[in-house]
Amino acid sequence: MNYNIELEVYNGPYDLILDLVKKNELDIYDIEINLITSQFLEYIKAVEELNLELTSDFIVMASTLLEIKSKMLLPKQTQKEDEENEEDPRDELVQKLLEYERFKKVTEILMEQEKYEMKSFLNLKRIFHI
């Protein structure tokens, strides 16, 4: 199930917005997090069954955007101090996205393994008439 975000600066899948911010293709200041959240709450009310995976992914995405935006809005001390002391908040996002991708790949592998094991089990049931 895909959920799309509709903003003036972006229309598309919710999980792609983080990637665009990471690549500096979308300015974090142009993203209205309150509008994204309102749209998602309307979506949740409209669907008959709550999709926990989609909801948890959305919460991670929205909270990450909020964290990045809040860090970017904080006043800078001096440019030298910032370069020495503070990392770009998008770096953390990149790490989270990479970790998320690893989990998605592992999930896919485990699901394929489960399908294989189920086929093997069903074959055993037929062989031994269980």
PDB file of C-alpha atoms in Angstrom:
ATOM      1  CA  MET A   1       0.000   0.000   0.000  1.00  0.00           C
ATOM      2  CA  ASN A   2       1.496   3.308  -1.095  1.00  0.00           C
ATOM      3  CA  TYR A   3       0.712   6.603   0.529  1.00  0.00           C
ATOM      4  CA  ASN A   4       1.440   9.832  -1.345  1.00  0.00           C
ATOM      5  CA  ILE A   5       2.150  13.282   0.045  1.00  0.00           C
ATOM      6  CA  GLU A   6       0.715  16.322  -1.716  1.00  0.00           C
ATOM      7  CA  LEU A   7       2.522  19.625  -1.161  1.00  0.00           C
ATOM      8  CA  GLU A   8       3.227  22.658  -3.339  1.00  0.00           C
ATOM      9  CA  VAL A   9       6.878  21.629  -3.642  1.00  0.00           C
ATOM     10  CA  TYR A  10       6.409  17.852  -3.741  1.00  0.00           C
ATOM     11  CA  ASN A  11       3.828  15.289  -4.824  1.00  0.00           C
ATOM     12  CA  GLY A  12       4.723  11.651  -4.450  1.00  0.00           C
ATOM     13  CA  PRO A  13       5.444   8.712  -2.146  1.00  0.00           C
ATOM     14  CA  TYR A  14       6.039   9.589   1.483  1.00  0.00           C
ATOM     15  CA  ASP A  15       9.240   7.553   1.736  1.00  0.00           C
ATOM     16  CA  LEU A  16      10.881   9.350  -1.211  1.00  0.00           C
ATOM     17  CA  ILE A  17      10.711  12.764   0.468  1.00  0.00           C
ATOM     18  CA  LEU A  18      13.516  11.855   2.899  1.00  0.00           C
ATOM     19  CA  ASP A  19      15.730  10.783   0.033  1.00  0.00           C
ATOM     20  CA  LEU A  20      15.150  14.097  -1.762  1.00  0.00           C
ATOM     21  CA  VAL A  21      16.033  16.072   1.375  1.00  0.00           C
ATOM     22  CA  LYS A  22      19.148  13.951   1.795  1.00  0.00           C
ATOM     23  CA  LYS A  23      20.252  14.688  -1.768  1.00  0.00           C
ATOM     24  CA  ASN A  24      19.486  18.415  -1.359  1.00  0.00           C
ATOM     25  CA  GLU A  25      16.933  18.155  -4.165  1.00  0.00           C
ATOM     26  CA  LEU A  26      14.217  19.393  -1.833  1.00  0.00           C
ATOM     27  CA  ASP A  27      14.678  22.208   0.666  1.00  0.00           C
ATOM     28  CA  ILE A  28      13.692  21.185   4.187  1.00  0.00           C
ATOM     29  CA  TYR A  29      12.380  24.710   4.810  1.00  0.00           C
ATOM     30  CA  ASP A  30       9.759  24.258   2.069  1.00  0.00           C
ATOM     31  CA  ILE A  31       8.263  21.153   3.660  1.00  0.00           C
ATOM     32  CA  GLU A  32       5.166  21.825   5.752  1.00  0.00           C
ATOM     33  CA  ILE A  33       5.319  19.021   8.296  1.00  0.00           C
ATOM     34  CA  ASN A  34       1.991  20.017   9.842  1.00  0.00           C
ATOM     35  CA  LEU A  35       0.295  19.667   6.433  1.00  0.00           C
ATOM     36  CA  ILE A  36       1.919  16.273   5.842  1.00  0.00           C
ATOM     37  CA  THR A  37       0.715  15.095   9.252  1.00  0.00           C
ATOM     38  CA  SER A  38      -2.820  16.418   8.709  1.00  0.00           C
ATOM     39  CA  GLN A  39      -3.035  14.663   5.344  1.00  0.00           C
ATOM     40  CA  PHE A  40      -1.866  11.405   6.891  1.00  0.00           C
ATOM     41  CA  LEU A  41      -4.374  11.645   9.744  1.00  0.00           C
ATOM     42  CA  GLU A  42      -7.158  12.165   7.173  1.00  0.00           C
ATOM     43  CA  TYR A  43      -5.874   9.147   5.270  1.00  0.00           C
ATOM     44  CA  ILE A  44      -5.929   6.999   8.434  1.00  0.00           C
ATOM     45  CA  LYS A  45      -9.527   8.035   9.133  1.00  0.00           C
ATOM     46  CA  ALA A  46     -10.555   7.184   5.560  1.00  0.00           C
ATOM     47  CA  VAL A  47      -9.119   3.664   5.398  1.00  0.00           C
ATOM     48  CA  GLU A  48     -10.994   0.826   7.011  1.00  0.00           C
ATOM     49  CA  GLU A  49      -7.986  -1.058   8.359  1.00  0.00           C
ATOM     50  CA  LEU A  50      -4.970   0.498  10.067  1.00  0.00           C
ATOM     51  CA  ASN A  51      -1.697  -0.492   8.412  1.00  0.00           C
ATOM     52  CA  LEU A  52       0.812  -0.521  11.276  1.00  0.00           C
ATOM     53  CA  GLU A  53       3.850  -0.809   9.000  1.00  0.00           C
ATOM     54  CA  LEU A  54       2.809   2.222   6.952  1.00  0.00           C
ATOM     55  CA  THR A  55       1.938   4.180  10.085  1.00  0.00           C
ATOM     56  CA  SER A  56       5.228   3.422  11.819  1.00  0.00           C
ATOM     57  CA  ASP A  57       7.212   4.252   8.663  1.00  0.00           C
ATOM     58  CA  PHE A  58       5.335   7.541   8.375  1.00  0.00           C
ATOM     59  CA  ILE A  59       6.037   8.427  12.003  1.00  0.00           C
ATOM     60  CA  VAL A  60       9.755   7.764  11.489  1.00  0.00           C
ATOM     61  CA  MET A  61       9.786   9.885   8.332  1.00  0.00           C
ATOM     62  CA  ALA A  62       7.864  12.784   9.893  1.00  0.00           C
ATOM     63  CA  SER A  63       9.897  12.794  13.111  1.00  0.00           C
ATOM     64  CA  THR A  64      13.154  12.674  11.149  1.00  0.00           C
ATOM     65  CA  LEU A  65      12.044  15.615   9.009  1.00  0.00           C
ATOM     66  CA  LEU A  66      11.037  17.482  12.150  1.00  0.00           C
ATOM     67  CA  GLU A  67      14.392  16.792  13.778  1.00  0.00           C
ATOM     68  CA  ILE A  68      16.328  17.966  10.718  1.00  0.00           C
ATOM     69  CA  LYS A  69      14.193  21.061  10.339  1.00  0.00           C
ATOM     70  CA  SER A  70      14.518  22.012  14.011  1.00  0.00           C
ATOM     71  CA  LYS A  71      18.306  21.589  13.914  1.00  0.00           C
ATOM     72  CA  MET A  72      18.537  23.680  10.752  1.00  0.00           C
ATOM     73  CA  LEU A  73      16.421  26.443  12.315  1.00  0.00           C
ATOM     74  CA  LEU A  74      18.585  26.796  15.417  1.00  0.00           C
ATOM     75  CA  PRO A  75      20.847  29.845  15.341  1.00  0.00           C
ATOM     76  CA  LYS A  76      24.413  29.170  14.319  1.00  0.00           C
ATOM     77  CA  GLN A  77      27.208  30.145  16.726  1.00  0.00           C
ATOM     78  CA  THR A  78      30.032  30.878  14.348  1.00  0.00           C
ATOM     79  CA  GLN A  79      30.918  29.234  11.102  1.00  0.00           C
ATOM     80  CA  LYS A  80      34.235  27.871  12.437  1.00  0.00           C
ATOM     81  CA  GLU A  81      32.626  26.423  15.568  1.00  0.00           C
ATOM     82  CA  ASP A  82      29.864  24.863  13.505  1.00  0.00           C
ATOM     83  CA  GLU A  83      32.323  23.186  11.190  1.00  0.00           C
ATOM     84  CA  GLU A  84      34.325  21.827  14.119  1.00  0.00           C
ATOM     85  CA  ASN A  85      31.531  20.904  16.530  1.00  0.00           C
ATOM     86  CA  GLU A  86      28.362  20.252  14.619  1.00  0.00           C
ATOM     87  CA  GLU A  87      27.645  17.709  11.943  1.00  0.00           C
ATOM     88  CA  ASP A  88      25.131  18.322   9.208  1.00  0.00           C
ATOM     89  CA  PRO A  89      21.793  16.962  10.524  1.00  0.00           C
ATOM     90  CA  ARG A  90      21.242  15.330   7.146  1.00  0.00           C
ATOM     91  CA  ASP A  91      24.172  12.976   7.820  1.00  0.00           C
ATOM     92  CA  GLU A  92      22.157  11.264  10.535  1.00  0.00           C
ATOM     93  CA  LEU A  93      19.257  10.980   8.112  1.00  0.00           C
ATOM     94  CA  VAL A  94      21.512   9.298   5.577  1.00  0.00           C
ATOM     95  CA  GLN A  95      22.579   6.753   8.196  1.00  0.00           C
ATOM     96  CA  LYS A  96      18.965   6.086   9.182  1.00  0.00           C
ATOM     97  CA  LEU A  97      17.964   5.638   5.542  1.00  0.00           C
ATOM     98  CA  LEU A  98      20.809   3.197   4.953  1.00  0.00           C
ATOM     99  CA  GLU A  99      19.824   1.227   8.042  1.00  0.00           C
ATOM    100  CA  TYR A 100      16.185   1.232   6.926  1.00  0.00           C
ATOM    101  CA  GLU A 101      17.198  -0.114   3.512  1.00  0.00           C
ATOM    102  CA  ARG A 102      19.198  -2.907   5.158  1.00  0.00           C
ATOM    103  CA  PHE A 103      16.182  -3.894   7.262  1.00  0.00           C
ATOM    104  CA  LYS A 104      13.931  -3.882   4.194  1.00  0.00           C
ATOM    105  CA  LYS A 105      16.350  -6.171   2.335  1.00  0.00           C
ATOM    106  CA  VAL A 106      16.620  -8.553   5.284  1.00  0.00           C
ATOM    107  CA  THR A 107      12.829  -8.597   5.573  1.00  0.00           C
ATOM    108  CA  GLU A 108      12.514  -9.526   1.904  1.00  0.00           C
ATOM    109  CA  ILE A 109      15.088 -12.308   2.298  1.00  0.00           C
ATOM    110  CA  LEU A 110      13.298 -13.682   5.364  1.00  0.00           C
ATOM    111  CA  MET A 111       9.944 -13.591   3.580  1.00  0.00           C
ATOM    112  CA  GLU A 112      11.393 -15.521   0.639  1.00  0.00           C
ATOM    113  CA  GLN A 113      12.929 -18.048   3.035  1.00  0.00           C
ATOM    114  CA  GLU A 114       9.575 -18.463   4.754  1.00  0.00           C
ATOM    115  CA  LYS A 115       7.878 -19.175   1.405  1.00  0.00           C
ATOM    116  CA  TYR A 116      10.522 -21.769   0.575  1.00  0.00           C
ATOM    117  CA  GLU A 117      10.179 -23.436   3.981  1.00  0.00           C
ATOM    118  CA  MET A 118       6.387 -23.530   3.678  1.00  0.00           C
ATOM    119  CA  LYS A 119       6.645 -25.271   0.303  1.00  0.00           C
ATOM    120  CA  SER A 120       9.046 -27.814   1.793  1.00  0.00           C
ATOM    121  CA  PHE A 121       6.740 -28.417   4.733  1.00  0.00           C
ATOM    122  CA  LEU A 122       3.719 -28.899   2.466  1.00  0.00           C
ATOM    123  CA  ASN A 123       5.663 -31.412   0.400  1.00  0.00           C
ATOM    124  CA  LEU A 124       6.505 -33.362   3.563  1.00  0.00           C
ATOM    125  CA  LYS A 125       2.840 -33.429   4.523  1.00  0.00           C
ATOM    126  CA  ARG A 126       1.956 -34.953   1.146  1.00  0.00           C
ATOM    127  CA  ILE A 127       4.783 -37.504   1.274  1.00  0.00           C
ATOM    128  CA  PHE A 128       3.978 -38.722   4.783  1.00  0.00           C
ATOM    129  CA  HIS A 129       0.192 -38.181   4.544  1.00  0.00           C
ATOM    130  CA  ILE A 130       0.108 -35.991   7.604  1.00  0.00           C
TER     131      ILE A 130
END
